[in-house]
Backbone as CSV, one residue per row, in Angstrom:
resi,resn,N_x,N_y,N_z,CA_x,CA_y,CA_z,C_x,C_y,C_z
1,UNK,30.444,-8.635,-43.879,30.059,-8.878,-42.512,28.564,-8.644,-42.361
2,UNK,27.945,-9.694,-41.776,26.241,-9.490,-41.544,25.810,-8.461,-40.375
3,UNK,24.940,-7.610,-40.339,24.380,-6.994,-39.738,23.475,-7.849,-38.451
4,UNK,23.270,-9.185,-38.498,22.184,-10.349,-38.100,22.637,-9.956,-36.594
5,UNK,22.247,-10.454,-35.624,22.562,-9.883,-34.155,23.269,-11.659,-33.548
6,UNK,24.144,-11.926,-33.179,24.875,-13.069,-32.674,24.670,-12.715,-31.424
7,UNK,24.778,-14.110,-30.566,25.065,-14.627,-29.625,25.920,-14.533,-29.211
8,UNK,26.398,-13.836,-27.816,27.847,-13.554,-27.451,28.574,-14.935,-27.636
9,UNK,30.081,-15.510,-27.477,30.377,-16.668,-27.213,30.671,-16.835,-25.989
10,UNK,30.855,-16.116,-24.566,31.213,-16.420,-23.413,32.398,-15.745,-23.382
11,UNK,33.514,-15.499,-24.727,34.669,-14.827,-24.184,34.194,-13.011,-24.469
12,UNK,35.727,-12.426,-24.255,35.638,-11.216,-24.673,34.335,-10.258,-24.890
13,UNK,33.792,-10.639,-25.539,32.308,-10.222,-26.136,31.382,-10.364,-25.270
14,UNK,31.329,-10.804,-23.908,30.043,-11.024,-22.980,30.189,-9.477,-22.410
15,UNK,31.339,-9.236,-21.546,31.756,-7.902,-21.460,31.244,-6.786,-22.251
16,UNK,31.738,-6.964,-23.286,31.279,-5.879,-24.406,29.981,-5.109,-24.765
17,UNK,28.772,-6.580,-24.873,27.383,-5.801,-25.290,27.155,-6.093,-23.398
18,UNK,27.687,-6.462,-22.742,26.807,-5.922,-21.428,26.095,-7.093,-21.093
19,UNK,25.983,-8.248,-22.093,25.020,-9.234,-21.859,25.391,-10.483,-20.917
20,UNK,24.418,-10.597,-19.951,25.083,-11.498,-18.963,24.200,-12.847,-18.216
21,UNK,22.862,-13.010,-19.643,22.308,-14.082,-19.340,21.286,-14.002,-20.827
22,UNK,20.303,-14.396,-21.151,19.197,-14.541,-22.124,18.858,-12.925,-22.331
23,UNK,18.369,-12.846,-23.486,17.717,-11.435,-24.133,16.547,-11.296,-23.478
24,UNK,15.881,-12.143,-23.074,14.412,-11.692,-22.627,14.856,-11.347,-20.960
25,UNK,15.764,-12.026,-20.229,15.724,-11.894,-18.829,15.968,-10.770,-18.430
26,UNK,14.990,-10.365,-17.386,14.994,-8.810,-16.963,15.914,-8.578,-16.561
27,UNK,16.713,-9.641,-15.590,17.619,-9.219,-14.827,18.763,-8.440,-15.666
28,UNK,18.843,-9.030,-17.007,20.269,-8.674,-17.871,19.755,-7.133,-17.643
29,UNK,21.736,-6.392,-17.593,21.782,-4.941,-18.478,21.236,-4.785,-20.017
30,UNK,20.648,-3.271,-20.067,20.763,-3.293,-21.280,21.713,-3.106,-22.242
31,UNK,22.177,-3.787,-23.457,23.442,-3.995,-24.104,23.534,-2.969,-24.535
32,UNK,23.656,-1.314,-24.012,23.984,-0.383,-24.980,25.443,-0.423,-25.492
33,UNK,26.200,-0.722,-25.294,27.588,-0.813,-25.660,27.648,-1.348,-27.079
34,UNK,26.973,-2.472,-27.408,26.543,-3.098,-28.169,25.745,-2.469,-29.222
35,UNK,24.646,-1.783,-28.916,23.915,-1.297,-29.641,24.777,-0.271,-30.275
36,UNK,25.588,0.666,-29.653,25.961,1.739,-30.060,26.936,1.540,-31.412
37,UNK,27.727,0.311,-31.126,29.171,-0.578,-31.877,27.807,-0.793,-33.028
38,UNK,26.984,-1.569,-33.008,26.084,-1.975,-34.164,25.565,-0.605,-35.052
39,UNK,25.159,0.608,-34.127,24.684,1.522,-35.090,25.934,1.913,-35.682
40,UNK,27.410,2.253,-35.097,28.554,2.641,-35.985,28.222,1.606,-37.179
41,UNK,28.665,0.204,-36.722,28.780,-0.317,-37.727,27.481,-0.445,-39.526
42,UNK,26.635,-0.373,-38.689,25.311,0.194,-39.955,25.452,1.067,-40.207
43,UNK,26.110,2.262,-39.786,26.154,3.717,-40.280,27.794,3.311,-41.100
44,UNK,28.378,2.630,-40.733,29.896,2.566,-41.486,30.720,4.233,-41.042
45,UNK,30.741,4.100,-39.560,31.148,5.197,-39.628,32.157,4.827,-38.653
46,UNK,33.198,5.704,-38.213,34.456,5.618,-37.468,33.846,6.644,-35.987
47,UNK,34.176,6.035,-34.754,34.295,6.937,-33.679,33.953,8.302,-34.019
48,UNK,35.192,8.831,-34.406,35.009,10.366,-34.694,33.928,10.653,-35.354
49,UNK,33.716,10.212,-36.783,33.038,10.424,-37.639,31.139,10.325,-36.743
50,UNK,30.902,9.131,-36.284,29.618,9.198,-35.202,29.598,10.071,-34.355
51,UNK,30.670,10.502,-33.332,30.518,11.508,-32.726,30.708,13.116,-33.442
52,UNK,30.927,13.245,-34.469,30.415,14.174,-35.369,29.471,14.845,-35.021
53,UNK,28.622,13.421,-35.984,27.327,13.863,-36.248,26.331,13.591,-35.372
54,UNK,26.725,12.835,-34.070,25.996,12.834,-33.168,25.852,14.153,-32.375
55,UNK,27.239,15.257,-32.715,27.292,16.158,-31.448,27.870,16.693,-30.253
56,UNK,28.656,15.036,-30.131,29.744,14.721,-29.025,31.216,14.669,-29.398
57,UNK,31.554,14.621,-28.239,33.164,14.623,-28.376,33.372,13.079,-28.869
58,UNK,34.264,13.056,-29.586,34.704,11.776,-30.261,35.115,11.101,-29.178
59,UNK,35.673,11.459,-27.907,35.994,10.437,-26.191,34.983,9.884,-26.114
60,UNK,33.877,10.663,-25.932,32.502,10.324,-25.185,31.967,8.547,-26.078
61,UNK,31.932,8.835,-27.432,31.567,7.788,-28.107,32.746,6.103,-27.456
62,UNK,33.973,6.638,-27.789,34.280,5.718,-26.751,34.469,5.182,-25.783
63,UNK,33.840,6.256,-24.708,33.594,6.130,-23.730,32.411,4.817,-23.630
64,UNK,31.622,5.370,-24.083,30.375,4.467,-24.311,30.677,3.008,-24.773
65,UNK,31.182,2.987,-25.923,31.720,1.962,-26.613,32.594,0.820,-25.544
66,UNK,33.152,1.336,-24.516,33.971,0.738,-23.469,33.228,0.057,-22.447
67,UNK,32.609,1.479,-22.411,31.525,0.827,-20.995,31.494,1.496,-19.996
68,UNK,32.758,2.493,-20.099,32.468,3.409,-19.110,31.937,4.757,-18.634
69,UNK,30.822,5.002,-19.858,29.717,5.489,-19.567,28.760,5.525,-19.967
70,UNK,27.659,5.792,-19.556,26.286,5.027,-19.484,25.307,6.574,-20.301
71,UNK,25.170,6.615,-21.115,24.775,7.787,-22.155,23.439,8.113,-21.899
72,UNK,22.843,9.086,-21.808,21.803,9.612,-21.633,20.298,9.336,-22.303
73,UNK,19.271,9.387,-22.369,18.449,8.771,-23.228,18.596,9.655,-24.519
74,UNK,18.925,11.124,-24.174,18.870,12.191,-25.197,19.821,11.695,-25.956
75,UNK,20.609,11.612,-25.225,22.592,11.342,-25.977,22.588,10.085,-26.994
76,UNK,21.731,8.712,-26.116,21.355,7.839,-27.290,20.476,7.476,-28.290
77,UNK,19.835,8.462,-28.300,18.294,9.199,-29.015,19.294,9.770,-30.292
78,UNK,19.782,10.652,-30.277,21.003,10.835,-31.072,21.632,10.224,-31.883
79,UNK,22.294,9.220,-31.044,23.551,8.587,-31.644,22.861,7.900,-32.773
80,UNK,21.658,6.754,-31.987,20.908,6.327,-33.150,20.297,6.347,-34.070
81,UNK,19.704,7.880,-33.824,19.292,8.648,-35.167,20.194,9.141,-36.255
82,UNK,22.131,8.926,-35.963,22.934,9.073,-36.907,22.232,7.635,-38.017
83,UNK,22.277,7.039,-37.773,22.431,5.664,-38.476,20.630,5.689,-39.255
84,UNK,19.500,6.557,-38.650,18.242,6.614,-39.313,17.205,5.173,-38.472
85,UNK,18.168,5.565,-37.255,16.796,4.254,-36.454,16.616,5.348,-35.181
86,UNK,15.322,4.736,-34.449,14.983,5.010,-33.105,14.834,4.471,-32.159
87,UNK,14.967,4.817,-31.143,14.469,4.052,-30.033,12.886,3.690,-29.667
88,UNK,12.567,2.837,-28.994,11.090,2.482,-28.960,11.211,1.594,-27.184
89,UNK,10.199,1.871,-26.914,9.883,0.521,-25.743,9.031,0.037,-26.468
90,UNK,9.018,-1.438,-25.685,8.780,-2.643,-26.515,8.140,-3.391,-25.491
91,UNK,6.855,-3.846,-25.401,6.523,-5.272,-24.138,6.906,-6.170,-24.472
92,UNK,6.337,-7.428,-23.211,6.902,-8.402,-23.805,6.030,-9.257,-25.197
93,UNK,5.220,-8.793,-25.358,4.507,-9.482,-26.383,5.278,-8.822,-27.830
94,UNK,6.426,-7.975,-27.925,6.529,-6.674,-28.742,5.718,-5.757,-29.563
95,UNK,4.871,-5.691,-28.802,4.246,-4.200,-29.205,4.578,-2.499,-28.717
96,UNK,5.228,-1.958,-29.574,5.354,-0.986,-29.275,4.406,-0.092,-28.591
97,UNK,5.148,0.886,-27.019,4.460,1.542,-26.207,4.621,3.095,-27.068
98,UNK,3.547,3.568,-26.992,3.259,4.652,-27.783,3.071,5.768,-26.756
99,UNK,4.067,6.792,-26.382,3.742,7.820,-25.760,2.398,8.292,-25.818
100,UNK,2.179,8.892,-24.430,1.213,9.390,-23.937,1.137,10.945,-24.740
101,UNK,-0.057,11.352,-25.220,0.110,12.711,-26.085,-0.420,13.484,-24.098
102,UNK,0.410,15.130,-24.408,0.317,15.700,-23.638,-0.649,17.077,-24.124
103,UNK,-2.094,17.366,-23.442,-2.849,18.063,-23.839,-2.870,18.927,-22.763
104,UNK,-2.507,20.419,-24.064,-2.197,21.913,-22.923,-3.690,21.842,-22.365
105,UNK,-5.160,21.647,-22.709,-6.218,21.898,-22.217,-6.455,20.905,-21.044
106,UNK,-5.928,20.077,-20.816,-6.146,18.550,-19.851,-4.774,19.382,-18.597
107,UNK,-4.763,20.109,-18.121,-4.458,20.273,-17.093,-4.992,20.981,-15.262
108,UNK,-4.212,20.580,-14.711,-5.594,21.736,-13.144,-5.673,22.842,-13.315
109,UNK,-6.286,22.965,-12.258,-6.002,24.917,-12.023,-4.545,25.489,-11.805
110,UNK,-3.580,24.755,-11.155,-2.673,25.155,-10.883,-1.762,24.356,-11.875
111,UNK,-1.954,24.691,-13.306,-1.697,23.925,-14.549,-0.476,22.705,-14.754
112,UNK,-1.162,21.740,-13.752,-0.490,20.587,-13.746,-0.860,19.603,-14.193
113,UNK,-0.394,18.670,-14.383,-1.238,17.619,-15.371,-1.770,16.604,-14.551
114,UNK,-2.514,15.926,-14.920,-3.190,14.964,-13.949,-2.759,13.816,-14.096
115,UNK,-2.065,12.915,-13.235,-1.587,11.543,-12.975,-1.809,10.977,-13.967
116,UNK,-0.940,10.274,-14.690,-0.693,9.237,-15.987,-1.497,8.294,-15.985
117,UNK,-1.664,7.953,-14.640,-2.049,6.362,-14.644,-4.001,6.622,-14.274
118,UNK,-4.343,8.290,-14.702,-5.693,8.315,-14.305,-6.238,8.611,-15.761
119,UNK,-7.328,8.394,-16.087,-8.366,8.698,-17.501,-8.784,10.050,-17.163
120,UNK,-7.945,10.542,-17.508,-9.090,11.818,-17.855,-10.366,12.155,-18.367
121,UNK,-11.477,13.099,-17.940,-12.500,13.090,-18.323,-12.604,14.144,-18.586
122,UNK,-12.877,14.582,-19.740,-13.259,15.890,-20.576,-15.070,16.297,-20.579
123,UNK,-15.131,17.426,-19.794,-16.785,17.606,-19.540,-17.139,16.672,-18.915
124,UNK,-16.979,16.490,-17.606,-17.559,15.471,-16.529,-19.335,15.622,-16.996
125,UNK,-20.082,14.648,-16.812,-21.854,14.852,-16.795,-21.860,14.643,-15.240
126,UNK,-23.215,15.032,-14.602,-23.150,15.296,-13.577,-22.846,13.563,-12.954
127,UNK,-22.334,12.839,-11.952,-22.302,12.049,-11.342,-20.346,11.698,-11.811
128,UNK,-20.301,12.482,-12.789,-19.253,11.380,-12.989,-17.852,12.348,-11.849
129,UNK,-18.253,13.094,-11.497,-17.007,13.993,-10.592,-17.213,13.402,-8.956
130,UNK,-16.303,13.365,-8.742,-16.199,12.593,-7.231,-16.560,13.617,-6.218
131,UNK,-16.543,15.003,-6.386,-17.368,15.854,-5.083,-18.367,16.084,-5.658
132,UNK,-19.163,15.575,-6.943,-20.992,15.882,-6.642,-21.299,15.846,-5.456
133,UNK,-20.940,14.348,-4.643,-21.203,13.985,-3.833,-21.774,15.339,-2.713
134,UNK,-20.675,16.371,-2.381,-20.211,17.421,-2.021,-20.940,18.696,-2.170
135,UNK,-21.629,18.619,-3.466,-21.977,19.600,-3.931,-21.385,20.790,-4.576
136,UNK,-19.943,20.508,-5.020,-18.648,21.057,-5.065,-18.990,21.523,-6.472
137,UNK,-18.665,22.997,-7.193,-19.147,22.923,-8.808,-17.828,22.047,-9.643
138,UNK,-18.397,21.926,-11.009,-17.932,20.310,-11.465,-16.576,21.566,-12.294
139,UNK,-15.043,20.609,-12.439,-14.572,21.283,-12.920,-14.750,20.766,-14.541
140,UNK,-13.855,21.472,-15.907,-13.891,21.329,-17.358,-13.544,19.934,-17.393
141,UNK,-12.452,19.452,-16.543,-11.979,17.992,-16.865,-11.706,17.484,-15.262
142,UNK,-11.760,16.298,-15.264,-11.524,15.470,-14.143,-11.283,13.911,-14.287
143,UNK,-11.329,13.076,-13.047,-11.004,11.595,-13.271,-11.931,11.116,-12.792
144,UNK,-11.720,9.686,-12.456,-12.198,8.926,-11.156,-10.887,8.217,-10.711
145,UNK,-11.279,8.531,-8.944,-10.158,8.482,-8.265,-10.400,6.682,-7.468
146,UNK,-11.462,6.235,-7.792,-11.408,5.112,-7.026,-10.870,4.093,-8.053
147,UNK,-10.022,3.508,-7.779,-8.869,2.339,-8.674,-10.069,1.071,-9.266
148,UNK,-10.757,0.784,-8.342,-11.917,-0.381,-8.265,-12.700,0.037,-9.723
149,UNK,-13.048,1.448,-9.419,-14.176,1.915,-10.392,-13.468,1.931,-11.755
150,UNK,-12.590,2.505,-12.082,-12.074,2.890,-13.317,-11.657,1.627,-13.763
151,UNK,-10.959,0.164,-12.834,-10.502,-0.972,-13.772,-12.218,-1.619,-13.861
152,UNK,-13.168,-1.529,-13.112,-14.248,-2.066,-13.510,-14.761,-1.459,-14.754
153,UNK,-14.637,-0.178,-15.305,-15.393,0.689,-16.555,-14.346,0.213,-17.385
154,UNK,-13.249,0.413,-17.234,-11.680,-0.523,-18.550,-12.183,-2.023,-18.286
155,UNK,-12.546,-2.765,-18.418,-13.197,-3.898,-18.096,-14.273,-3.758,-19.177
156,UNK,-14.966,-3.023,-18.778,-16.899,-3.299,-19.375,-16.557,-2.345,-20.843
157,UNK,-15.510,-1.270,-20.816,-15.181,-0.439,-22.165,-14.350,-1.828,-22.948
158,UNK,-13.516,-2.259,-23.029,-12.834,-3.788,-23.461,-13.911,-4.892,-24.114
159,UNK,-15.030,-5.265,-22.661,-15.734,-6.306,-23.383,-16.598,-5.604,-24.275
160,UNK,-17.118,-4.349,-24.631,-17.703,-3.884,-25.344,-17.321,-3.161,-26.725
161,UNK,-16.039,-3.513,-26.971,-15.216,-2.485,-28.034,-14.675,-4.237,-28.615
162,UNK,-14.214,-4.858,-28.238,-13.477,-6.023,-28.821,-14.409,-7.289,-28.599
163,UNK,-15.624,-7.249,-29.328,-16.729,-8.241,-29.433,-16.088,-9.832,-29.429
164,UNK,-15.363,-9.724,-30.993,-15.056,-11.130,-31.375,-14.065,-11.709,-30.030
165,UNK,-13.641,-11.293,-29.191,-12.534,-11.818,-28.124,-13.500,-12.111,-27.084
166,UNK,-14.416,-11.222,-26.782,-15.311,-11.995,-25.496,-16.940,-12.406,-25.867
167,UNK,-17.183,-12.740,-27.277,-18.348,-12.880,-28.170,-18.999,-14.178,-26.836
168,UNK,-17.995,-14.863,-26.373,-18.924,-15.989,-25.584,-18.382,-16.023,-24.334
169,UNK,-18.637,-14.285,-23.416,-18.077,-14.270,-22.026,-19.640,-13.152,-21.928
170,UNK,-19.881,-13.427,-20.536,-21.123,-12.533,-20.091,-20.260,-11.378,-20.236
171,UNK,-21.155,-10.597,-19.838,-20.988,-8.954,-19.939,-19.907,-8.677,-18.433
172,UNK,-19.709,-7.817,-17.888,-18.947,-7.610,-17.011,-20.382,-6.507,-16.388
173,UNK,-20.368,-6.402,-15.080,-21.069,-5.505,-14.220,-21.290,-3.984,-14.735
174,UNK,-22.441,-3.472,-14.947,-22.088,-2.037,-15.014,-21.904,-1.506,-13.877
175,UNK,-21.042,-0.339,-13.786,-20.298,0.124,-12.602,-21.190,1.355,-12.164
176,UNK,-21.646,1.567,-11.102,-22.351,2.867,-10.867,-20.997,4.013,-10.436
177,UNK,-21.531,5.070,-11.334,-20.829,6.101,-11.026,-20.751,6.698,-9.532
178,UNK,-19.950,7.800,-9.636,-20.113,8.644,-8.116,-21.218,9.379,-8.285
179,UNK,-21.649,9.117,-7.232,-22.740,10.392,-7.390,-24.568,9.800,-6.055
C-alpha cells in the first residue's frame, strides 16, 4: 500500500479526512482525522499501540480517528512525533513559518513582552524612541509605534538587503525618525 496522499472519491472517505472541497481552499477543515490514520499507518502501528506511545488512552486515538474529537495542538504535536514527523505552518507559497524566538532581555518593565507584530529595538539612538519627543529618558529596548513608519523602514530595509529583485526600482523614501 502507497504512502502517496489520494484524492478522496466522494464516498465514505470525504467524511473521514474532513475534506470537503480542494486542498488549497481555506474554507476546507483541516483533515486531521486523516492525518492522524496516515501517521498510524507510516508508523505501522495499531490504535493502542499509537496511543501508547503517544501517551493517551487508546479511546482518545479513536476518538480522533472518528471525528469526534478535535485533539489539541500539544496532543497532535505528539501523536506525530510517534511516527518521527512534525508539524509546521506553511504559506501559501510553502515556505515554512519559523517561530518567533522569545528573548528574556526584550521585555518591559513590567516583564511583558512587546507586541509580535512590533520590531523591537535594542538600544534605541536618540530619535528613534517615540517620547524623545517628550523628553521622557530612553528605555534599553523599544519600537516604533506608528504602522506608516515601520512598513516605510521594512520597505527601504527590503529594497536595500535584496539588490538583485529591485536592481531596476528607485529607492523607496527615507523615513524620518521620531524625534
Amino acid at each position: 500500500m502507497s504512502d502517496a496522499p489520494t484524492k478522496p472519491t466522494g464516498e465514505a472517505g470525504d467524511a473521514a479526512t474532513g475534506l470537503t472541497g480542494e486542498a488549497g481552499d481555506a474554507a476546507v477543515p483541516w483533515p486531521v482525522v486523516g492525518v492522524v490514520r496516515a501517521i498510524r499507518r507510516r508508523a505501522d502501528l495499531s490504535q493502542r499501540e499509537l496511543a501508547r506511545r503517544a501517551g493517551v488512552h487508546h479511546a482518545t486515538v479513536g476518538r480522533i480517528e472518528a471525528g469526534r474529537l478535535a485533539p489539541s495542538i500539544e496532543l497532535l504535536c505528539r501523536i506525530i512525533g510517534v511516527a518521527g514527523h512534525r508539524l509546521a505552518v506553511v504559506d501559501e507559497s510553502g515556505r515554512v513559518l519559523r517561530p518567533m524566538r522569545d528573548w528574556a532581555d526584550t521585555r518591559d518593565g513590567a516583564d511583558r513582552r512587546y507586541p509580535s507584530h512590533l520590531d523591537a529595538i535594542l538600544d534605541p539612538e536618540p530619535g528613534e524612541w517615540w517620547a524623545d519627543v517628550y523628553g521622557l529618558a530612553r528605555p534599553p529596548e523599544t519600537f516604533y509605534r506608528d504602522r506608516d513608519v515601520r512598513d516605510a523602514m521594512r520597505r527601504r530595509s527590503q529594497w536595500e538587503v535584496r539588490v538583485a529583485k529591485y536592481r531596476n526600482v528607485p529607492p523607496p523614501p527615507r523615513q524620518i525618525r521620531y524625534g
